[in-house]
Amino acid sequence: MALDNHDTADANAPRKGVWKSGKGKGRSHTKGRQLQEDAWDEVRALLADKPRRADLLIEHLHLIQDKFGHLSAAHLRALAEEMRMSMAEVYEVATFYDHFDVVKEGETPPPALTIRICDSLSCELAGAQALKTALEDGLDASEVRVVRAPCMGRCDTAPALEIGHNFVDHATLEKVKQVIAAGDTHVHVPDYEAFDAYVAGGGYEALKKLRRDGDWEDVQQNLLDAGLRGLGGAGFPSGKKWGFVRDNAGPRYMAVNGDEGEPGTFKDRWYLERVPHLFLEGMLIAAWAVEAEKVFLYMRDEYPQVLALLRTEIAALEAAGIVPAGYIDLRRGAGAYICGEESAMIESIEGKRGLPRHRPPYVAQVGIFGRPTLVHNVETLHWVARICREGAEVLSSTEKNGRKGLRSYSVSGRVAKPGMYELPAGSTITDVIEAAGGMADGHRFKAYQPGGPSSGLLPAAMDDIPLDFDTLQPHGSFIGSAAVVVLSDQDSAKAAALNMLRFFEDESCGQCTPCRVGCEKAVKLMQADRWDKPLLEELSTAMVDASICGLGQAAPNPIRLVIKHFADEV
């Protein structure tokens, strides 16, 4: 077939859509951000011989953040290359967590020094906002960055802030300037009972005996007899979890939830800073009970002093042969309250964004890396060790107001002596305030938060309810983590509720619309002089019914309880 004149004339000419080889023709590199050799060298030096597994992504991001004070785009690209991951995977994780500062090309890195000031309810009552303003006005913004932060677990010393990794309790502008002038920005590890002292007092004998000839079902029954329930907030009978996990074929894992992020809560920190080995022995007993092949200890980044002492004491356990090297895998959170939810924590342990999973399946069936996983919080494991050492009576022998056991109440706000108080589980708010030295001078009891912002606010008139599991639900509240914040006649219940919803707005992971949008809309509606009660109730119902996890389901509690008990304010 002959070519027509057009084809004959252009037979050898370049045609549209055809790639040509040769210099200057086509791309010399792939699309996207290019790998920079100097940044790659720096990342490789930081990682050294550490594994490049995907589940260690957050740990590796911490290395870069700690070294350079931020995460540059070049370093993120180099980390993606080194870990054989896409840039999108690395970027989405780095931007999910509050303690990572991602800096793109052309952007100014943050100053070398960062001050994080807590603005949760206890610190707000103690003047955190005025302090933040004073710091911003009194410090050079080019040298020191001042940012608001959610609860740091130091509500008993409010207002609290962190300079670098050094905490300043009862903070003032003068104290901050002194710390900066001294260059004292490092971690201060408190005095605590170390490995040798704990062993001298009989520590780890219970674990050794169980490993020799113990029956896990006997230990499980002891926990049930003691009445031990999950003390992270859910309150599920602790012993029953072991059987659920063991019902699934191995390998099995254990995860410890040390992400104590509920505003007002600091009991886990209190125990860890004093008697960490009680917790560690309880952890190893639980791991023995379910035959866990590995323990992942997830600790919040807001507790750098606890992370430091745990590294030391885990090394001591390994040196003593109580655990093999690497059996306890200490993981560092990165500033995400949602990771206190067990499935979100597991996602974070796997090196991903902390997004709660849909259930079923439950983590006892499909947990870390798809394997059956036992999850306990720190205080629960503290009591596991005490029950195994002292018997079920250590809890069951205490009874008050028809309730058995002991509770660790984190008490802050308008009391004379904020702190952690171990009291009978049947204690009322009157008992708790009395233990904390009564009300602060010049303050009269008005309201209280019984278990963190998720539990809402109750009026002083409801002062005869035992603060325990199952006693507060009929009143639209719950004990949660026993984070008690006391308000006085000088405080606004409306303002307190707004503080709580702002926290939830900031900490929503954004996965589900009812929580993500609901918290934002609630904050806007609550800023009005008079609340639109029908609209807020409609919004609350949607959040409770449709949110994926407990954050969105419980966030409306402050709204509903303030409308119910403090209607004159709204």
XYZ file of C-alpha atoms in Angstrom:
570
model
C 0.000 0.000 0.000
C 1.467 3.368 -1.014
C 1.886 6.177 1.495
C -0.013 9.372 0.879
C 1.832 12.616 0.373
C 1.566 13.619 4.058
C 2.993 10.273 5.260
C 5.767 10.386 2.687
C 6.817 13.881 3.729
C 6.865 13.189 7.542
C 7.938 9.540 7.603
C 11.217 10.324 9.375
C 10.033 13.286 11.489
C 9.366 13.109 15.276
C 5.743 12.419 16.082
C 3.723 13.631 19.110
C 3.574 11.163 21.976
C 6.792 9.359 21.043
C 9.699 9.421 23.545
C 13.118 10.077 22.014
C 16.398 8.917 23.445
C 19.514 11.073 23.540
C 20.862 14.001 25.478
C 18.240 16.544 26.503
C 15.354 14.296 25.502
C 13.061 12.997 28.274
C 13.605 13.088 32.063
C 16.934 12.516 33.714
C 15.284 11.506 37.017
C 11.979 10.347 38.462
C 9.228 12.680 39.531
C 9.059 13.892 43.115
C 11.542 15.034 45.739
C 15.084 14.008 44.880
C 17.448 12.180 47.184
C 20.256 14.366 48.554
C 23.494 12.519 49.247
C 24.493 14.592 52.296
C 21.111 14.066 53.979
C 21.266 10.355 53.130
C 24.722 10.112 54.714
C 23.430 11.808 57.880
C 20.454 9.465 58.151
C 22.609 6.386 57.606
C 25.005 7.564 60.299
C 22.133 8.068 62.748
C 20.566 4.688 62.056
C 23.973 2.954 62.089
C 23.332 -0.784 62.457
C 19.706 -0.437 63.586
C 17.186 -2.557 61.643
C 15.373 -0.811 58.806
C 12.021 -2.473 59.586
C 8.861 -0.487 58.877
C 7.622 -0.854 62.463
C 10.652 1.168 63.637
C 9.761 4.199 61.521
C 8.645 6.295 64.517
C 11.780 5.373 66.476
C 13.917 6.472 63.518
C 11.971 9.714 63.147
C 12.765 10.429 66.815
C 16.479 9.993 66.105
C 16.350 12.663 63.400
C 14.125 15.016 65.417
C 16.393 14.724 68.468
C 19.557 15.296 66.437
C 18.481 18.226 64.272
C 15.517 19.683 66.184
C 13.181 19.111 63.247
C 12.480 16.800 60.301
C 13.626 18.392 57.060
C 12.145 17.293 53.749
C 15.598 16.120 52.695
C 15.952 13.913 55.771
C 12.461 12.464 55.309
C 13.320 11.632 51.693
C 16.582 10.024 52.811
C 14.807 8.011 55.525
C 12.275 6.772 52.965
C 15.119 5.670 50.724
C 16.975 3.951 53.553
C 13.869 2.090 54.764
C 12.656 1.218 51.264
C 9.377 3.026 51.888
C 7.492 5.587 49.845
C 7.874 9.240 50.742
C 4.104 9.382 51.279
C 4.251 6.679 53.955
C 7.012 8.452 55.861
C 5.412 11.880 55.512
C 1.935 10.816 56.661
C 3.379 9.295 59.851
C 5.696 12.235 60.572
C 2.859 14.761 60.250
C 0.408 12.747 62.374
C 2.319 13.123 65.647
C 2.630 16.446 67.493
C 6.232 15.995 68.607
C 7.618 15.876 65.071
C 8.356 19.203 63.348
C 8.272 18.702 59.585
C 10.044 21.505 57.692
C 9.674 21.745 53.922
C 12.046 23.459 51.514
C 11.990 27.216 51.990
C 10.460 27.015 55.478
C 12.272 28.253 58.585
C 13.133 25.520 61.113
C 11.876 26.052 64.664
C 14.255 27.641 67.206
C 16.696 25.339 68.962
C 14.715 25.532 72.211
C 11.023 24.712 72.597
C 8.856 25.332 75.647
C 5.692 23.262 75.829
C 3.193 24.628 78.316
C 0.253 22.496 79.374
C -3.178 24.071 78.926
C -5.403 21.228 80.119
C -7.934 21.889 82.869
C -5.729 21.712 85.989
C -3.067 23.947 84.456
C -5.723 26.258 83.041
C -7.106 26.709 86.569
C -3.569 27.487 87.771
C -3.038 30.280 85.228
C -1.469 28.543 82.230
C -2.871 31.013 79.682
C -1.492 34.053 81.510
C 1.861 32.277 81.842
C 1.923 31.449 78.130
C 1.304 35.106 77.278
C 4.037 36.205 79.682
C 6.501 33.752 78.134
C 5.674 34.896 74.608
C 6.153 38.537 75.609
C 9.217 37.977 77.758
C 11.317 35.670 75.567
C 12.987 36.110 72.181
C 10.809 34.227 69.687
C 13.789 33.707 67.381
C 15.566 31.732 70.078
C 12.748 30.124 72.054
C 9.488 28.693 70.713
C 6.506 28.671 73.096
C 3.715 26.226 72.215
C 0.643 24.966 74.011
C 0.557 21.281 74.825
C -2.020 18.799 76.111
C -1.741 17.197 79.539
C 1.817 16.318 80.563
C 0.785 14.161 83.507
C 1.978 16.730 86.063
C -1.417 18.093 87.132
C -0.362 17.967 90.790
C 2.253 20.677 90.143
C 0.238 22.942 87.842
C 1.006 25.008 85.896
C 3.597 22.719 84.352
C 5.806 23.163 81.325
C 8.703 21.427 79.618
C 11.875 23.197 78.456
C 13.623 20.817 76.120
C 13.282 17.692 78.262
C 13.360 19.414 81.650
C 10.071 19.917 83.475
C 9.365 23.045 85.479
C 6.690 22.539 88.133
C 4.612 25.421 89.524
C 6.107 27.310 86.598
C 6.650 31.069 86.487
C 8.397 33.371 84.023
C 11.250 33.850 86.502
C 11.783 30.085 86.909
C 11.824 29.626 83.140
C 14.419 32.363 82.637
C 16.621 30.788 85.319
C 16.443 27.368 83.650
C 17.279 28.845 80.228
C 20.169 30.864 81.628
C 21.580 27.712 83.238
C 21.160 25.737 80.024
C 19.348 23.084 82.061
C 17.242 21.476 79.351
C 18.112 17.810 79.929
C 16.129 15.009 81.568
C 16.105 14.831 85.365
C 15.545 11.248 86.531
C 14.014 11.122 90.036
C 15.226 8.847 92.815
C 13.528 5.475 92.593
C 13.853 1.857 93.754
C 16.366 0.369 91.323
C 16.866 -3.305 90.440
C 19.258 -4.271 93.265
C 17.074 -2.715 95.967
C 13.959 -4.344 94.580
C 15.583 -7.786 94.453
C 16.894 -7.356 98.008
C 13.285 -6.933 99.130
C 12.142 -10.162 97.487
C 11.519 -8.759 94.037
C 11.114 -11.190 91.123
C 10.797 -14.208 93.451
C 7.110 -14.514 92.532
C 7.989 -14.434 88.822
C 10.731 -17.041 89.231
C 8.458 -19.359 91.200
C 5.716 -19.110 88.585
C 8.176 -19.806 85.798
C 9.364 -22.938 87.642
C 6.076 -24.571 88.547
C 3.243 -22.052 88.305
C -0.206 -22.512 86.777
C -1.431 -19.485 84.863
C -5.061 -20.360 85.579
C -4.387 -20.196 89.330
C -2.901 -16.723 88.922
C -5.846 -15.676 86.756
C -8.236 -16.822 89.484
C -6.272 -14.841 92.082
C -6.763 -11.703 89.998
C -10.476 -12.401 89.724
C -10.715 -13.065 93.473
C -8.941 -9.792 94.138
C -11.420 -7.990 91.888
C -8.713 -6.471 89.704
C -10.097 -4.673 86.671
C -8.364 -2.734 83.906
C -7.227 0.567 85.400
C -6.620 2.404 82.164
C -10.288 3.344 82.049
C -12.206 0.428 80.509
C -12.495 -1.604 83.709
C -12.562 -5.045 82.074
C -11.773 -7.906 84.543
C -8.013 -8.296 84.112
C -7.696 -12.048 84.543
C -10.264 -12.833 81.866
C -8.089 -11.195 79.218
C -5.444 -13.874 79.667
C -7.820 -16.678 78.761
C -9.081 -14.807 75.696
C -5.535 -14.367 74.384
C -4.533 -17.965 75.121
C -7.572 -19.230 73.214
C -5.779 -18.113 70.045
C -2.831 -20.002 68.578
C 0.622 -18.440 68.920
C 2.865 -16.726 68.438
C 1.385 -14.228 70.889
C 2.560 -10.792 71.945
C 1.993 -8.431 74.825
C 1.617 -4.657 74.631
C 1.835 -2.337 77.636
C -0.180 0.846 77.343
C 1.934 3.538 78.981
C 0.298 6.350 77.008
C -1.302 7.970 80.051
C -2.718 10.984 78.249
C -6.117 11.610 79.873
C -5.978 15.174 81.292
C -5.858 15.030 85.066
C -4.203 11.590 85.165
C -0.717 11.018 86.534
C -0.957 7.849 88.639
C 1.117 5.728 86.226
C 3.918 8.289 86.290
C 3.719 8.396 90.073
C 4.262 4.631 90.356
C 6.899 4.444 87.623
C 8.989 7.224 89.176
C 9.064 5.401 92.521
C 8.670 1.631 92.171
C 9.108 0.737 88.483
C 10.046 -2.889 89.172
C 6.656 -3.696 90.708
C 5.208 -2.793 87.330
C 7.944 -4.628 85.420
C 7.477 -7.822 87.441
C 3.721 -7.666 86.921
C 4.331 -7.176 83.205
C 6.577 -10.252 83.018
C 4.073 -12.342 84.999
C 1.317 -11.420 82.531
C 3.643 -12.140 79.601
C 4.439 -15.546 81.130
C 0.733 -16.273 81.570
C -0.043 -15.862 77.864
C 3.329 -17.204 76.670
C 4.115 -13.918 74.924
C 7.087 -14.163 72.589
C 7.822 -10.453 73.013
C 6.652 -7.495 75.083
C 6.164 -4.079 73.501
C 6.274 -1.356 76.169
C 4.694 1.782 74.687
C 5.499 4.861 76.796
C 4.331 8.400 76.117
C 6.960 10.877 74.941
C 5.797 13.363 77.599
C 7.551 11.157 80.189
C 11.234 11.405 79.146
C 12.392 10.763 82.710
C 10.385 7.534 82.816
C 11.756 6.455 79.441
C 15.290 7.052 80.722
C 14.875 5.025 83.903
C 13.087 2.209 82.066
C 15.994 1.901 79.619
C 18.336 1.543 82.601
C 16.201 -0.991 84.455
C 15.397 -3.091 81.383
C 19.133 -3.341 80.773
C 19.506 -4.496 84.399
C 16.883 -7.213 83.830
C 18.762 -8.396 80.763
C 22.109 -8.382 82.590
C 20.598 -10.439 85.413
C 19.239 -13.012 82.958
C 15.613 -12.403 83.936
C 14.766 -11.614 80.307
C 16.777 -12.214 77.139
C 18.151 -9.200 75.319
C 15.459 -7.557 73.205
C 12.528 -9.379 74.841
C 11.191 -6.064 76.165
C 10.916 -3.649 73.244
C 10.576 -0.129 74.665
C 8.725 2.104 72.222
C 8.457 5.874 72.474
C 5.207 7.634 71.640
C 5.291 10.939 69.799
C 2.509 13.089 71.211
C -0.863 11.608 70.260
C -3.568 11.153 72.917
C -5.462 8.788 70.630
C -2.683 6.211 71.062
C -4.068 5.563 74.526
C -6.764 3.599 72.677
C -5.387 0.070 72.459
C -5.768 -0.536 68.733
C -4.386 2.933 67.891
C -1.414 2.144 70.134
C -0.860 -1.094 68.230
C -0.934 0.796 64.931
C 1.717 3.130 66.357
C 3.845 0.202 67.541
C 3.710 -1.048 63.943
C 5.175 2.290 62.822
C 1.955 3.792 61.468
C -0.432 6.615 62.250
C -2.361 5.955 65.443
C -5.776 5.362 63.912
C -8.154 3.163 65.946
C -9.154 -0.070 64.235
C -12.682 -1.224 63.563
C -13.682 -4.128 65.785
C -14.181 -7.066 65.615
C -11.653 -8.609 65.357
C -10.390 -7.639 68.789
C -6.715 -7.242 69.611
C -6.793 -10.436 71.701
C -7.348 -12.188 68.364
C -5.636 -9.897 65.843
C -3.200 -7.489 67.456
C 0.427 -6.589 66.777
C 1.494 -7.846 63.336
C -1.826 -9.706 63.136
C -1.049 -11.915 66.135
C -3.044 -12.411 69.387
C -1.994 -9.640 71.758
C -2.519 -9.059 75.472
C -2.873 -5.374 76.379
C -2.613 -4.017 79.931
C -1.937 -0.558 81.303
C 0.800 0.322 83.801
C -1.217 0.494 87.031
C -2.994 -2.782 86.299
C 0.365 -4.547 86.047
C 1.547 -2.860 89.241
C -1.345 -4.581 91.010
C -0.709 -7.904 89.242
C 2.693 -8.017 90.915
C 1.311 -7.014 94.313
C -1.427 -9.664 94.144
C 1.113 -12.347 93.233
C 3.411 -11.233 96.059
C 0.848 -10.415 98.761
C -2.262 -12.384 97.793
C -5.702 -11.352 96.581
C -6.403 -9.814 99.996
C -4.227 -6.813 99.139
C -7.287 -5.545 97.255
C -10.247 -7.654 98.339
C -9.788 -7.042 102.082
C -10.616 -3.324 101.758
C -14.301 -2.427 101.703
C -16.144 0.883 101.864
C -19.653 1.925 100.904
C -20.294 -1.567 99.579
C -17.303 -1.447 97.238
C -14.202 -3.616 97.516
C -10.634 -2.768 96.606
C -8.337 0.233 96.339
C -8.144 2.993 93.753
C -5.325 5.336 92.798
C -6.894 8.778 92.549
C -4.968 11.505 90.697
C -6.242 14.641 92.456
C -5.682 18.196 91.233
C -7.450 21.508 90.888
C -8.701 23.583 93.819
C -7.469 21.346 96.639
C -4.852 22.180 99.250
C -2.514 19.277 98.439
C -2.829 17.940 94.890
C -1.292 14.503 94.446
C -1.858 10.788 93.994
C -3.900 9.192 96.780
C -4.456 5.462 97.222
C -7.900 5.181 98.848
C -10.680 2.608 99.206
C -12.575 2.171 95.949
C -15.804 3.217 97.689
C -14.481 6.699 98.479
C -16.671 9.663 97.601
C -15.507 13.044 96.343
C -15.767 14.266 99.946
C -13.275 11.589 101.017
C -10.952 12.434 98.130
C -10.949 16.168 98.906
C -10.337 15.421 102.587
C -7.349 13.202 101.688
C -5.975 16.066 99.580
C -5.995 18.427 102.546
C -9.412 19.929 101.897
C -10.194 22.793 99.569
C -7.533 25.383 98.824
C -7.719 28.553 100.923
C -10.470 30.895 99.813
C -12.210 28.300 97.613
C -15.583 26.627 98.115
C -16.351 23.288 96.447
C -18.521 23.680 93.329
C -17.966 20.782 90.894
C -15.655 17.925 90.040
C -14.421 15.871 87.131
C -14.421 12.262 88.407
C -12.415 10.523 85.678
C -10.857 12.849 83.137
C -12.654 15.098 80.631
C -14.377 12.053 79.142
C -16.363 11.771 82.386
C -17.685 15.329 82.256
C -18.529 17.457 85.300
C -20.686 16.667 88.320
C -21.966 19.235 90.847
C -20.855 19.431 94.480
C -24.325 18.304 95.530
C -23.542 14.839 94.140
C -20.935 14.216 96.811
C -22.127 10.843 98.122
C -21.436 8.641 95.066
C -18.639 6.067 95.470
C -15.993 6.865 92.839
C -15.624 3.373 91.425
C -16.533 1.231 88.432
C -20.243 1.046 87.565
C -21.368 3.616 90.164
C -21.270 6.745 87.991
C -22.846 5.394 84.784
C -26.418 5.987 86.043
C -25.477 9.664 86.332
C -24.108 9.939 82.780
C -20.476 9.717 83.888
C -17.838 7.082 84.730
C -14.669 6.682 86.805
C -12.312 6.127 83.853
C -8.730 6.546 85.021
C -9.797 8.187 88.317
C -8.465 11.591 87.245
C -10.210 13.865 89.744
C -10.121 17.616 89.105
C -11.887 19.779 91.692
C -13.494 23.125 90.770
C -14.504 25.895 93.152
C -16.988 28.762 93.295
C -14.374 30.875 91.493
C -14.504 28.668 88.385
C -16.903 28.443 85.450
C -18.333 25.033 84.589
C -19.037 26.351 81.104
C -15.395 27.384 80.603
C -14.203 24.044 81.990
C -16.370 22.143 79.505
C -15.037 24.283 76.651
C -11.472 23.482 77.751
C -12.312 19.768 77.621
C -13.858 19.952 74.138
C -10.904 21.946 72.810
C -8.699 19.107 73.998
C -10.826 16.555 72.143
C -10.864 18.766 69.037
C -7.059 18.858 69.035
C -6.617 15.169 69.773
C -9.203 13.643 67.438
C -7.301 11.461 64.987
C -9.584 12.641 62.185
C -10.435 9.170 60.912
C -14.211 9.383 61.418
C -16.379 12.365 60.531
C -18.640 12.331 63.630
C -15.663 12.887 65.923
C -13.502 15.048 63.657
C -16.257 17.463 62.634
C -18.353 17.005 65.768
C -15.643 18.209 68.155
C -14.896 21.212 65.949
C -18.571 22.209 65.682
C -19.106 21.684 69.409
C -16.273 24.080 70.267
C -17.756 26.768 68.001
C -21.233 26.331 69.493
C -19.879 26.361 73.065
C -18.160 29.720 72.528
C -21.525 31.453 72.243
C -22.838 33.450 75.211
C -25.896 31.204 75.281
C -25.684 27.601 74.124
C -28.037 26.248 71.484
C -29.033 23.272 73.636
C -31.164 21.375 71.086
C -28.450 21.629 68.429
C -25.721 20.569 70.885
C -27.815 17.596 71.959
C -28.391 16.572 68.353
C -24.671 16.860 67.684
C -23.861 14.854 70.823
C -26.197 12.045 69.805
C -24.568 11.770 66.386
C -21.097 11.629 67.937
C -22.037 8.995 70.500
C -23.850 6.796 67.992
C -21.445 6.978 65.054
C -17.882 7.571 66.294
C -15.436 4.697 65.817
C -13.754 4.819 69.246
C -14.255 6.082 72.770
C -12.884 9.564 72.096
C -15.816 10.670 69.971
C -18.291 8.596 71.956
C -17.337 10.202 75.286
C -16.493 13.743 74.125
C -20.127 14.959 74.499
C -20.231 14.079 78.228
C -18.982 17.517 79.386
C -21.618 19.194 77.191
C -24.517 17.104 78.430
C -23.586 17.253 82.121
C -23.026 21.027 82.119
C -26.404 21.542 80.438
C -27.994 19.247 83.028
C -26.345 20.513 86.206
C -25.171 24.051 85.395
C -27.965 25.312 83.139
C -27.752 28.810 84.614
C -24.268 29.221 83.083
C -25.183 28.277 79.526
